[in-house]
mmCIF file of N, CA and C in Angstrom:
data_model
loop_
_atom_site.group_PDB
_atom_site.id
_atom_site.type_symbol
_atom_site.label_atom_id
_atom_site.label_comp_id
_atom_site.label_asym_id
_atom_site.label_seq_id
_atom_site.Cartn_x
_atom_site.Cartn_y
_atom_site.Cartn_z
ATOM 1 N N UNK A 953 132.022 172.331 33.919
ATOM 2 C CA UNK A 953 131.889 170.597 33.457
ATOM 3 C C UNK A 953 130.907 170.084 33.113
ATOM 4 N N UNK A 954 130.353 169.484 32.225
ATOM 5 C CA UNK A 954 129.603 168.520 31.206
ATOM 6 C C UNK A 954 129.410 167.570 32.497
ATOM 7 N N UNK A 955 128.285 166.907 32.182
ATOM 8 C CA UNK A 955 127.925 165.749 32.757
ATOM 9 C C UNK A 955 127.167 164.776 32.135
ATOM 10 N N UNK A 956 126.899 165.359 30.682
ATOM 11 C CA UNK A 956 126.288 164.611 29.664
ATOM 12 C C UNK A 956 126.424 163.141 29.551
ATOM 13 N N UNK A 957 125.740 162.109 29.249
ATOM 14 C CA UNK A 957 126.252 160.598 29.168
ATOM 15 C C UNK A 957 126.587 160.732 27.638
ATOM 16 N N UNK A 958 127.776 159.973 27.635
ATOM 17 C CA UNK A 958 127.941 159.729 26.244
ATOM 18 C C UNK A 958 127.115 158.189 25.120
ATOM 19 N N UNK A 959 127.593 158.280 24.210
ATOM 20 C CA UNK A 959 126.689 156.908 23.523
ATOM 21 C C UNK A 959 127.378 155.683 23.635
ATOM 22 N N UNK A 960 126.563 154.838 23.635
ATOM 23 C CA UNK A 960 127.591 153.217 24.261
ATOM 24 C C UNK A 960 128.593 153.087 22.884
ATOM 25 N N UNK A 961 128.442 153.532 21.934
ATOM 26 C CA UNK A 961 129.816 153.353 21.342
ATOM 27 C C UNK A 961 130.945 154.182 21.326
ATOM 28 N N UNK A 962 130.983 154.985 22.276
ATOM 29 C CA UNK A 962 132.278 155.776 22.473
ATOM 30 C C UNK A 962 133.189 155.623 23.340
ATOM 31 N N UNK A 963 134.265 156.186 23.599
ATOM 32 C CA UNK A 963 135.256 155.630 24.550
ATOM 33 C C UNK A 963 135.678 156.877 25.238
ATOM 34 N N UNK A 964 135.235 155.964 26.897
ATOM 35 C CA UNK A 964 135.379 157.514 27.433
ATOM 36 C C UNK A 964 136.952 157.074 28.132
ATOM 37 N N UNK A 965 137.726 157.892 28.493
ATOM 38 C CA UNK A 965 139.365 157.554 28.944
ATOM 39 C C UNK A 965 139.501 158.903 29.763
ATOM 40 N N UNK A 966 140.026 158.392 31.251
ATOM 41 C CA UNK A 966 140.540 159.137 32.321
ATOM 42 C C UNK A 966 142.448 158.790 32.320
ATOM 43 N N UNK A 967 142.837 159.999 32.382
ATOM 44 C CA UNK A 967 143.949 159.860 32.595
ATOM 45 C C UNK A 967 144.570 161.043 33.949
ATOM 46 N N UNK A 968 146.042 160.674 34.185
ATOM 47 C CA UNK A 968 146.728 161.250 35.376
ATOM 48 C C UNK A 968 148.355 161.907 35.309
ATOM 49 N N UNK A 969 148.579 163.092 34.996
ATOM 50 C CA UNK A 969 149.589 163.695 34.924
ATOM 51 C C UNK A 969 150.138 163.230 33.492
ATOM 52 N N UNK A 970 151.315 164.011 33.306
ATOM 53 C CA UNK A 970 151.916 163.537 32.195
ATOM 54 C C UNK A 970 151.686 163.738 30.730
ATOM 55 N N UNK A 971 152.335 164.563 30.000
ATOM 56 C CA UNK A 971 151.538 165.181 28.523
ATOM 57 C C UNK A 971 151.990 163.863 27.878
ATOM 58 N N UNK A 972 153.115 163.046 27.643
ATOM 59 C CA UNK A 972 153.321 162.060 27.405
ATOM 60 C C UNK A 972 152.119 161.179 26.921
ATOM 61 N N UNK A 973 151.573 160.892 28.022
ATOM 62 C CA UNK A 973 150.679 159.843 28.332
ATOM 63 C C UNK A 973 149.089 160.170 27.387
ATOM 64 N N UNK A 974 148.999 161.487 27.296
ATOM 65 C CA UNK A 974 148.116 162.428 27.140
ATOM 66 C C UNK A 974 148.019 162.262 25.598
ATOM 67 N N UNK A 975 149.441 162.610 24.972
ATOM 68 C CA UNK A 975 149.627 162.477 23.684
ATOM 69 C C UNK A 975 149.413 161.255 23.345
ATOM 70 N N UNK A 976 149.763 160.253 23.801
ATOM 71 C CA UNK A 976 149.523 158.333 23.626
ATOM 72 C C UNK A 976 148.209 158.416 23.085
ATOM 73 N N UNK A 977 147.142 158.832 24.465
ATOM 74 C CA UNK A 977 146.080 158.422 24.229
ATOM 75 C C UNK A 977 145.194 158.942 23.243
ATOM 76 N N UNK A 978 145.800 159.971 22.825
ATOM 77 C CA UNK A 978 145.024 161.208 21.919
ATOM 78 C C UNK A 978 145.367 160.055 20.271
ATOM 79 N N UNK A 979 146.373 159.618 20.441
ATOM 80 C CA UNK A 979 146.960 158.955 19.293
ATOM 81 C C UNK A 979 146.394 157.281 19.199
ATOM 82 N N UNK A 980 146.328 156.810 20.099
ATOM 83 C CA UNK A 980 145.756 155.229 19.962
ATOM 84 C C UNK A 980 144.641 154.989 20.805
ATOM 85 N N UNK A 981 144.168 155.866 21.881
ATOM 86 C CA UNK A 981 142.831 155.594 22.424
ATOM 87 C C UNK A 981 141.624 156.056 22.077
ATOM 88 N N UNK A 982 142.174 157.256 21.522
ATOM 89 C CA UNK A 982 140.822 158.242 21.708
ATOM 90 C C UNK A 982 140.167 158.381 19.973
ATOM 91 N N UNK A 983 139.202 158.648 19.564
ATOM 92 C CA UNK A 983 138.788 158.944 18.392
ATOM 93 C C UNK A 983 138.243 160.128 18.008
ATOM 94 N N UNK A 984 137.911 160.910 16.964
ATOM 95 C CA UNK A 984 137.420 162.112 16.737
ATOM 96 C C UNK A 984 135.851 161.948 17.106
ATOM 97 N N UNK A 985 135.366 162.734 18.052
ATOM 98 C CA UNK A 985 134.129 162.925 18.280
ATOM 99 C C UNK A 985 133.435 161.773 18.950
ATOM 100 N N UNK A 986 134.116 161.043 19.393
ATOM 101 C CA UNK A 986 133.032 159.671 20.122
ATOM 102 C C UNK A 986 133.777 159.450 21.334
ATOM 103 N N UNK A 987 134.992 160.901 22.299
ATOM 104 C CA UNK A 987 135.641 159.930 23.099
ATOM 105 C C UNK A 987 135.616 161.201 23.796
ATOM 106 N N UNK A 988 135.441 161.327 25.042
ATOM 107 C CA UNK A 988 135.519 162.297 26.271
ATOM 108 C C UNK A 988 136.808 161.692 27.160
ATOM 109 N N UNK A 989 137.738 162.586 27.042
ATOM 110 C CA UNK A 989 138.601 162.550 27.906
ATOM 111 C C UNK A 989 138.585 163.256 29.038
ATOM 112 N N UNK A 990 138.865 162.591 30.534
ATOM 113 C CA UNK A 990 138.607 163.414 31.680
ATOM 114 C C UNK A 990 140.166 163.419 32.083
ATOM 115 N N UNK A 991 139.968 164.598 32.676
ATOM 116 C CA UNK A 991 141.668 164.811 33.216
ATOM 117 C C UNK A 991 141.595 165.319 34.624
ATOM 118 N N UNK A 992 141.960 164.410 35.440
ATOM 119 C CA UNK A 992 141.682 164.382 36.712
ATOM 120 C C UNK A 992 143.061 164.865 37.649
ATOM 121 N N UNK A 993 142.838 165.748 38.124
ATOM 122 C CA UNK A 993 144.439 166.063 38.846
ATOM 123 C C UNK A 993 143.864 166.034 40.238
ATOM 124 N N UNK A 994 144.587 165.072 40.960
ATOM 125 C CA UNK A 994 144.427 165.086 42.739
ATOM 126 C C UNK A 994 145.489 165.871 43.130
ATOM 127 N N UNK A 995 145.278 166.425 44.150
ATOM 128 C CA UNK A 995 146.250 166.593 44.816
ATOM 129 C C UNK A 995 145.884 166.655 46.483
ATOM 130 N N UNK A 996 146.972 166.846 47.533
ATOM 131 C CA UNK A 996 146.684 166.617 48.620
ATOM 132 C C UNK A 996 146.331 167.964 49.337
ATOM 133 N N UNK A 997 145.361 167.453 50.861
ATOM 134 C CA UNK A 997 144.836 168.578 51.653
ATOM 135 C C UNK A 997 145.865 169.444 52.202
ATOM 136 N N UNK A 998 145.626 171.176 51.884
ATOM 137 C CA UNK A 998 146.967 171.791 52.242
ATOM 138 C C UNK A 998 146.398 172.083 53.904
ATOM 139 N N UNK A 999 147.725 171.124 54.292
ATOM 140 C CA UNK A 999 147.382 171.776 56.040
ATOM 141 C C UNK A 999 148.992 172.317 56.584
ATOM 142 N N UNK A 1000 149.881 172.874 55.426
ATOM 143 C CA UNK A 1000 150.747 173.719 56.138
ATOM 144 C C UNK A 1000 150.841 174.731 55.224
ATOM 145 N N UNK A 1001 151.159 175.786 55.110
ATOM 146 C CA UNK A 1001 151.458 177.074 54.366
ATOM 147 C C UNK A 1001 153.012 177.443 54.555
ATOM 148 N N UNK A 1002 154.021 177.346 53.440
ATOM 149 C CA UNK A 1002 155.254 177.927 53.298
ATOM 150 C C UNK A 1002 155.362 179.282 53.722
ATOM 151 N N UNK A 1003 155.769 179.987 54.813
ATOM 152 C CA UNK A 1003 156.494 181.088 54.748
ATOM 153 C C UNK A 1003 158.111 181.120 54.750
ATOM 154 N N UNK A 1004 157.982 182.740 55.158
ATOM 155 C CA UNK A 1004 159.786 182.843 55.636
ATOM 156 C C UNK A 1004 160.130 182.578 56.550
ATOM 157 N N UNK A 1005 159.017 182.269 57.697
ATOM 158 C CA UNK A 1005 159.551 181.637 59.182
ATOM 159 C C UNK A 1005 159.162 180.164 58.862
ATOM 160 N N UNK A 1006 158.991 179.194 58.095
ATOM 161 C CA UNK A 1006 159.338 178.014 58.040
ATOM 162 C C UNK A 1006 157.603 177.647 57.518
ATOM 163 N N UNK A 1007 157.310 176.266 57.491
ATOM 164 C CA UNK A 1007 155.932 175.880 57.316
ATOM 165 C C UNK A 1007 155.324 175.957 58.608
ATOM 166 N N UNK A 1008 153.990 176.778 58.123
ATOM 167 C CA UNK A 1008 153.101 176.949 59.445
ATOM 168 C C UNK A 1008 151.777 176.511 59.143
ATOM 169 N N UNK A 1009 151.118 176.006 60.219
ATOM 170 C CA UNK A 1009 149.622 175.116 60.025
ATOM 171 C C UNK A 1009 148.725 176.514 59.734
ATOM 172 N N UNK A 1010 147.190 176.041 58.617
ATOM 173 C CA UNK A 1010 146.587 177.658 58.455
ATOM 174 C C UNK A 1010 146.364 178.085 59.769
ATOM 175 N N UNK A 1011 145.972 177.473 60.514
ATOM 176 C CA UNK A 1011 145.253 178.272 61.765
ATOM 177 C C UNK A 1011 146.449 179.379 62.793
ATOM 178 N N UNK A 1012 147.650 178.943 62.157
ATOM 179 C CA UNK A 1012 148.952 179.975 62.846
ATOM 180 C C UNK A 1012 148.474 181.157 61.346
ATOM 181 N N UNK A 1013 148.208 181.170 60.874
ATOM 182 C CA UNK A 1013 147.982 182.403 59.477
ATOM 183 C C UNK A 1013 146.847 183.124 59.767
ATOM 184 N N UNK A 1014 146.412 184.584 59.438
ATOM 185 C CA UNK A 1014 145.161 184.646 58.976
ATOM 186 C C UNK A 1014 144.442 184.703 57.850
ATOM 187 N N UNK A 1015 142.968 185.010 58.207
ATOM 188 C CA UNK A 1015 142.470 184.266 56.816
ATOM 189 C C UNK A 1015 142.913 184.867 55.385
ATOM 190 N N UNK A 1016 143.200 186.032 55.235
ATOM 191 C CA UNK A 1016 143.832 186.498 54.047
ATOM 192 C C UNK A 1016 145.156 185.577 53.698
ATOM 193 N N UNK A 1017 145.739 185.453 54.519
ATOM 194 C CA UNK A 1017 147.237 184.575 54.313
ATOM 195 C C UNK A 1017 146.784 183.629 53.304
ATOM 196 N N UNK A 1018 145.883 182.794 54.513
ATOM 197 C CA UNK A 1018 145.451 180.930 53.866
ATOM 198 C C UNK A 1018 144.354 181.412 52.549
ATOM 199 N N UNK A 1019 144.193 182.621 52.277
ATOM 200 C CA UNK A 1019 143.115 182.780 50.906
ATOM 201 C C UNK A 1019 144.114 182.844 49.914
ATOM 202 N N UNK A 1020 145.339 183.789 50.201
ATOM 203 C CA UNK A 1020 146.243 184.213 48.890
ATOM 204 C C UNK A 1020 146.907 182.663 48.777
ATOM 205 N N UNK A 1021 147.004 182.192 49.773
ATOM 206 C CA UNK A 1021 148.278 180.935 49.570
ATOM 207 C C UNK A 1021 147.104 179.596 48.299
ATOM 208 N N UNK A 1022 145.992 179.828 48.801
ATOM 209 C CA UNK A 1022 144.771 178.575 48.430
ATOM 210 C C UNK A 1022 144.555 179.137 46.933
ATOM 211 N N UNK A 1023 144.272 180.042 47.104
ATOM 212 C CA UNK A 1023 144.438 180.499 45.605
ATOM 213 C C UNK A 1023 145.519 180.616 44.274
ATOM 214 N N UNK A 1024 146.669 180.816 45.080
ATOM 215 C CA UNK A 1024 148.283 180.712 44.305
ATOM 216 C C UNK A 1024 147.942 179.435 43.807
ATOM 217 N N UNK A 1025 147.756 178.384 44.828
ATOM 218 C CA UNK A 1025 148.221 176.963 44.637
ATOM 219 C C UNK A 1025 146.879 176.786 43.520
ATOM 220 N N UNK A 1026 145.772 176.932 43.864
ATOM 221 C CA UNK A 1026 144.633 177.031 42.853
ATOM 222 C C UNK A 1026 144.556 177.504 41.139
ATOM 223 N N UNK A 1027 145.337 178.403 41.142
ATOM 224 C CA UNK A 1027 145.971 179.361 40.148
ATOM 225 C C UNK A 1027 146.631 178.035 39.391
ATOM 226 N N UNK A 1028 148.031 177.560 40.265
ATOM 227 C CA UNK A 1028 149.003 176.753 39.622
ATOM 228 C C UNK A 1028 148.154 175.380 38.808
ATOM 229 N N UNK A 1029 147.128 174.755 39.586
ATOM 230 C CA UNK A 1029 146.925 173.976 39.448
ATOM 231 C C UNK A 1029 146.120 174.043 38.024
ATOM 232 N N UNK A 1030 145.298 175.130 37.859
ATOM 233 C CA UNK A 1030 144.688 175.483 36.882
ATOM 234 C C UNK A 1030 145.590 175.855 35.285
ATOM 235 N N UNK A 1031 146.703 176.433 35.807
ATOM 236 C CA UNK A 1031 147.594 176.792 34.580
ATOM 237 C C UNK A 1031 148.507 175.497 33.954
ATOM 238 N N UNK A 1032 148.352 174.396 34.966
ATOM 239 C CA UNK A 1032 148.695 173.091 34.992
ATOM 240 C C UNK A 1032 148.000 172.498 34.077
ATOM 241 N N UNK A 1033 146.967 171.987 34.265
ATOM 242 C CA UNK A 1033 145.762 171.752 33.290
ATOM 243 C C UNK A 1033 145.539 172.247 32.019
ATOM 244 N N UNK A 1034 145.430 173.657 31.781
ATOM 245 C CA UNK A 1034 145.338 173.700 30.459
ATOM 246 C C UNK A 1034 146.317 173.438 29.297
ATOM 247 N N UNK A 1035 147.572 173.408 29.642
ATOM 248 C CA UNK A 1035 148.205 172.519 29.098
ATOM 249 C C UNK A 1035 147.386 171.594 28.090
ATOM 250 N N UNK A 1036 146.987 170.764 29.298
ATOM 251 C CA UNK A 1036 146.393 169.199 28.605
ATOM 252 C C UNK A 1036 144.815 169.493 27.976
ATOM 253 N N UNK A 1037 144.588 170.717 28.446
ATOM 254 C CA UNK A 1037 142.989 170.902 27.692
ATOM 255 C C UNK A 1037 143.270 171.342 26.456
ATOM 256 N N UNK A 1038 144.439 171.984 25.837
ATOM 257 C CA UNK A 1038 144.779 172.332 24.873
ATOM 258 C C UNK A 1038 145.072 171.508 23.792
ATOM 259 N N UNK A 1039 145.875 170.074 24.694
ATOM 260 C CA UNK A 1039 146.205 169.444 23.745
ATOM 261 C C UNK A 1039 144.940 168.526 23.166
ATOM 262 N N UNK A 1040 144.180 168.564 23.595
ATOM 263 C CA UNK A 1040 142.811 167.718 23.745
ATOM 264 C C UNK A 1040 142.326 168.499 22.512
ATOM 265 N N UNK A 1041 141.991 169.927 22.652
ATOM 266 C CA UNK A 1041 141.149 170.754 21.981
ATOM 267 C C UNK A 1041 141.608 170.778 20.947
ATOM 268 N N UNK A 1042 142.949 170.849 20.849
ATOM 269 C CA UNK A 1042 143.764 170.486 19.498
ATOM 270 C C UNK A 1042 143.566 169.344 18.740
ATOM 271 N N UNK A 1043 143.213 168.416 19.232
ATOM 272 C CA UNK A 1043 142.866 166.822 18.700
ATOM 273 C C UNK A 1043 141.497 166.753 18.485
ATOM 274 N N UNK A 1044 140.685 167.460 18.777
ATOM 275 C CA UNK A 1044 139.085 168.027 18.597
ATOM 276 C C UNK A 1044 138.602 166.706 19.791
ATOM 277 N N UNK A 1045 139.241 166.597 20.709
ATOM 278 C CA UNK A 1045 138.594 165.370 21.695
ATOM 279 C C UNK A 1045 137.745 166.178 22.673
ATOM 280 N N UNK A 1046 136.469 165.857 23.094
ATOM 281 C CA UNK A 1046 136.126 166.281 24.522
ATOM 282 C C UNK A 1046 136.820 166.002 25.818
ATOM 283 N N UNK A 1047 136.925 167.098 26.373
ATOM 284 C CA UNK A 1047 137.977 166.958 27.503
ATOM 285 C C UNK A 1047 137.139 167.716 28.332
ATOM 286 N N UNK A 1048 137.190 167.230 29.845
ATOM 287 C CA UNK A 1048 136.339 167.656 31.145
ATOM 288 C C UNK A 1048 137.750 167.403 31.972
ATOM 289 N N UNK A 1049 137.788 168.507 32.911
ATOM 290 C CA UNK A 1049 138.532 168.485 34.121
ATOM 291 C C UNK A 1049 138.117 168.466 35.572
ATOM 292 N N UNK A 1050 138.775 168.190 36.005
ATOM 293 C CA UNK A 1050 138.413 167.395 38.019
ATOM 294 C C UNK A 1050 139.166 168.096 38.539
ATOM 295 N N UNK A 1051 139.395 168.574 39.592
ATOM 296 C CA UNK A 1051 140.389 168.764 40.613
ATOM 297 C C UNK A 1051 139.858 168.093 41.783
ATOM 298 N N UNK A 1052 140.817 167.295 42.163
ATOM 299 C CA UNK A 1052 140.271 166.633 43.311
ATOM 300 C C UNK A 1052 141.264 166.634 44.321
ATOM 301 N N UNK A 1053 140.850 167.235 45.832
ATOM 302 C CA UNK A 1053 141.532 167.103 46.757
ATOM 303 C C UNK A 1053 141.531 165.813 47.779
ATOM 304 N N UNK A 1054 142.540 165.203 47.857
ATOM 305 C CA UNK A 1054 142.222 163.950 48.511
ATOM 306 C C UNK A 1054 143.596 163.320 48.944
ATOM 307 N N UNK A 1055 143.796 162.846 49.805
ATOM 308 C CA UNK A 1055 144.976 161.910 50.294
ATOM 309 C C UNK A 1055 144.491 160.519 49.884
ATOM 310 N N UNK A 1056 143.283 159.994 49.192
ATOM 311 C CA UNK A 1056 143.302 158.509 48.920
ATOM 312 C C UNK A 1056 142.865 158.775 47.258
ATOM 313 N N UNK A 1057 143.801 159.068 46.581
ATOM 314 C CA UNK A 1057 143.987 158.667 45.406
ATOM 315 C C UNK A 1057 143.463 157.357 44.942
ATOM 316 N N UNK A 1058 143.787 156.430 45.006
ATOM 317 C CA UNK A 1058 143.493 155.341 44.313
ATOM 318 C C UNK A 1058 141.909 154.966 44.940
ATOM 319 N N UNK A 1059 141.395 155.221 45.912
ATOM 320 C CA UNK A 1059 140.148 154.771 45.809
ATOM 321 C C UNK A 1059 139.022 155.809 45.026
ATOM 322 N N UNK A 1060 139.366 156.811 44.775
ATOM 323 C CA UNK A 1060 138.710 157.909 44.263
ATOM 324 C C UNK A 1060 138.651 157.503 42.939
ATOM 325 N N UNK A 1061 140.170 156.883 42.319
ATOM 326 C CA UNK A 1061 140.103 156.768 40.837
ATOM 327 C C UNK A 1061 139.106 155.528 40.873
ATOM 328 N N UNK A 1062 139.033 154.751 41.613
ATOM 329 C CA UNK A 1062 138.178 153.101 41.377
ATOM 330 C C UNK A 1062 136.577 153.835 41.597
ATOM 331 N N UNK A 1063 136.465 154.828 42.209
ATOM 332 C CA UNK A 1063 134.994 155.426 42.971
ATOM 333 C C UNK A 1063 134.550 155.853 41.234
ATOM 334 N N UNK A 1064 135.329 156.842 40.727
ATOM 335 C CA UNK A 1064 135.207 157.117 39.465
ATOM 336 C C UNK A 1064 134.626 156.418 38.280
ATOM 337 N N UNK A 1065 135.349 155.412 38.142
ATOM 338 C CA UNK A 1065 135.071 154.648 37.108
ATOM 339 C C UNK A 1065 133.573 154.707 36.990
ATOM 340 N N UNK A 1066 132.983 154.012 37.634
ATOM 341 C CA UNK A 1066 131.336 153.422 37.511
ATOM 342 C C UNK A 1066 130.719 154.968 37.560
ATOM 343 N N UNK A 1067 131.527 155.749 38.455
ATOM 344 C CA UNK A 1067 130.499 156.996 38.591
ATOM 345 C C UNK A 1067 130.553 157.605 37.199
ATOM 346 N N UNK A 1068 131.623 157.878 36.437
ATOM 347 C CA UNK A 1068 131.836 158.406 35.015
ATOM 348 C C UNK A 1068 131.581 157.471 33.539
ATOM 349 N N UNK A 1069 131.283 156.283 34.165
ATOM 350 C CA UNK A 1069 131.146 155.083 33.193
ATOM 351 C C UNK A 1069 132.289 155.101 32.117
ATOM 352 N N UNK A 1070 133.195 155.270 32.906
ATOM 353 C CA UNK A 1070 134.689 154.747 32.446
ATOM 354 C C UNK A 1070 135.038 153.432 31.693
ATOM 355 N N UNK A 1071 135.469 153.354 30.362
ATOM 356 C CA UNK A 1071 135.783 152.135 29.691
ATOM 357 C C UNK A 1071 136.881 151.737 29.817
ATOM 358 N N UNK A 1072 137.674 152.849 29.617
ATOM 359 C CA UNK A 1072 139.046 152.542 29.245
ATOM 360 C C UNK A 1072 139.983 153.948 30.416
ATOM 361 N N UNK A 1073 140.971 153.161 31.080
ATOM 362 C CA UNK A 1073 141.673 154.010 32.120
ATOM 363 C C UNK A 1073 143.112 154.191 31.762
ATOM 364 N N UNK A 1074 143.652 155.448 31.528
ATOM 365 C CA UNK A 1074 145.228 155.112 31.290
ATOM 366 C C UNK A 1074 145.358 156.323 32.167
ATOM 367 N N UNK A 1075 146.095 155.933 32.719
ATOM 368 C CA UNK A 1075 147.189 156.950 34.126
ATOM 369 C C UNK A 1075 148.557 157.341 34.194
ATOM 370 N N UNK A 1076 148.915 158.303 33.924
ATOM 371 C CA UNK A 1076 150.060 158.722 33.860
ATOM 372 C C UNK A 1076 150.551 158.708 35.535
ATOM 373 N N UNK A 1077 152.175 158.222 35.634
ATOM 374 C CA UNK A 1077 152.839 158.631 36.671
ATOM 375 C C UNK A 1077 154.191 159.332 36.700
ATOM 376 N N UNK A 1078 154.367 160.339 37.420
ATOM 377 C CA UNK A 1078 155.518 161.506 37.279
ATOM 378 C C UNK A 1078 156.915 160.369 37.271
ATOM 379 N N UNK A 1079 157.584 161.256 36.406
ATOM 380 C CA UNK A 1079 159.014 160.190 36.031
ATOM 381 C C UNK A 1079 159.895 159.909 37.575
ATOM 382 N N UNK A 1080 159.323 161.124 38.562
ATOM 383 C CA UNK A 1080 160.540 160.956 39.389
ATOM 384 C C UNK A 1080 159.905 160.357 40.580
ATOM 385 N N UNK A 1081 158.761 159.866 40.377
ATOM 386 C CA UNK A 1081 158.114 158.876 41.155
ATOM 387 C C UNK A 1081 159.281 157.605 41.541
ATOM 388 N N UNK A 1082 158.725 157.261 42.837
ATOM 389 C CA UNK A 1082 159.329 156.103 43.375
ATOM 390 C C UNK A 1082 158.850 155.018 43.038
ATOM 391 N N UNK A 1083 157.264 155.030 43.137
ATOM 392 C CA UNK A 1083 156.840 153.709 41.995
ATOM 393 C C UNK A 1083 156.654 153.760 41.128
ATOM 394 N N UNK A 1084 156.869 154.644 40.239
ATOM 395 C CA UNK A 1084 157.238 154.890 38.716
ATOM 396 C C UNK A 1084 157.105 153.306 37.874
ATOM 397 N N UNK A 1085 158.390 152.895 38.377
ATOM 398 C CA UNK A 1085 158.744 151.675 37.284
ATOM 399 C C UNK A 1085 158.435 150.716 38.058
ATOM 400 N N UNK A 1086 158.036 150.420 39.149
ATOM 401 C CA UNK A 1086 157.241 149.296 39.887
ATOM 402 C C UNK A 1086 155.724 149.540 39.220
ATOM 403 N N UNK A 1087 154.982 150.867 39.058
ATOM 404 C CA UNK A 1087 153.901 150.853 37.961
ATOM 405 C C UNK A 1087 153.399 150.564 36.631
ATOM 406 N N UNK A 1088 154.869 150.966 36.162
ATOM 407 C CA UNK A 1088 154.930 151.150 34.658
ATOM 408 C C UNK A 1088 154.298 150.121 33.929
ATOM 409 N N UNK A 1089 154.703 149.122 34.066
ATOM 410 C CA UNK A 1089 154.260 147.859 33.022
ATOM 411 C C UNK A 1089 152.592 147.661 33.305
ATOM 412 N N UNK A 1090 152.275 147.971 34.742
ATOM 413 C CA UNK A 1090 150.648 148.233 34.878
ATOM 414 C C UNK A 1090 149.773 148.885 34.138
ATOM 415 N N UNK A 1091 150.376 150.066 33.960
ATOM 416 C CA UNK A 1091 149.475 151.546 33.413
ATOM 417 C C UNK A 1091 150.106 151.514 31.966
ATOM 418 N N UNK A 1092 150.831 150.444 31.318
ATOM 419 C CA UNK A 1092 151.435 150.738 29.692
ATOM 420 C C UNK A 1092 149.931 151.375 28.903
ATOM 421 N N UNK A 1093 149.295 150.277 29.117
ATOM 422 C CA UNK A 1093 147.999 150.589 27.616
ATOM 423 C C UNK A 1093 146.741 150.441 28.546
ATOM 424 N N UNK A 1094 146.020 151.032 27.858
ATOM 425 C CA UNK A 1094 144.573 151.171 28.603
ATOM 426 C C UNK A 1094 143.682 150.070 28.839
ATOM 427 N N UNK A 1095 142.923 149.984 29.792
ATOM 428 C CA UNK A 1095 142.454 148.610 30.623
ATOM 429 C C UNK A 1095 140.769 149.129 30.367
ATOM 430 N N UNK A 1096 140.261 147.824 29.228
ATOM 431 C CA UNK A 1096 139.168 147.538 29.316
ATOM 432 C C UNK A 1096 138.159 147.162 30.107
ATOM 433 N N UNK A 1097 137.321 148.364 30.957
ATOM 434 C CA UNK A 1097 136.558 147.836 32.087
ATOM 435 C C UNK A 1097 135.237 147.234 31.649
ATOM 436 N N UNK A 1098 134.981 146.930 30.367
ATOM 437 C CA UNK A 1098 133.830 146.254 30.268
ATOM 438 C C UNK A 1098 133.660 144.599 30.211
ATOM 439 N N UNK A 1099 135.222 144.351 29.989
ATOM 440 C CA UNK A 1099 135.247 142.678 29.803
ATOM 441 C C UNK A 1099 135.282 142.131 31.279
#
């Protein structure tokens, strides 16, 4: 992952979930060569692992079983992000990915804004999310953090 700082005239965009949101961002908020898109995927810490005997805590399984499950989940996340990376590459926009394990998504988003010098934030919400309808109007367009 590159940590280079972009020129002050560039737009940095962060988004979460949903290819439609990424497509909208690439069409409306991103410009060739001057935009970095940060694809940030937040996921909860793994506390339980599904097994034929039910969901068991990590301490109830041996190291190999835990490692296998964690690797499978990591591969799923990487594969999920790859389609988003491909969309950015096709649009010739610089893309960086972050996989962050947390139960506190909102705080980490707020922490990422100054840490990455984010100037526009676009967030996608899963369609089946309970809060999608309530939050949708808030996240429709990019927010400029320089104002």
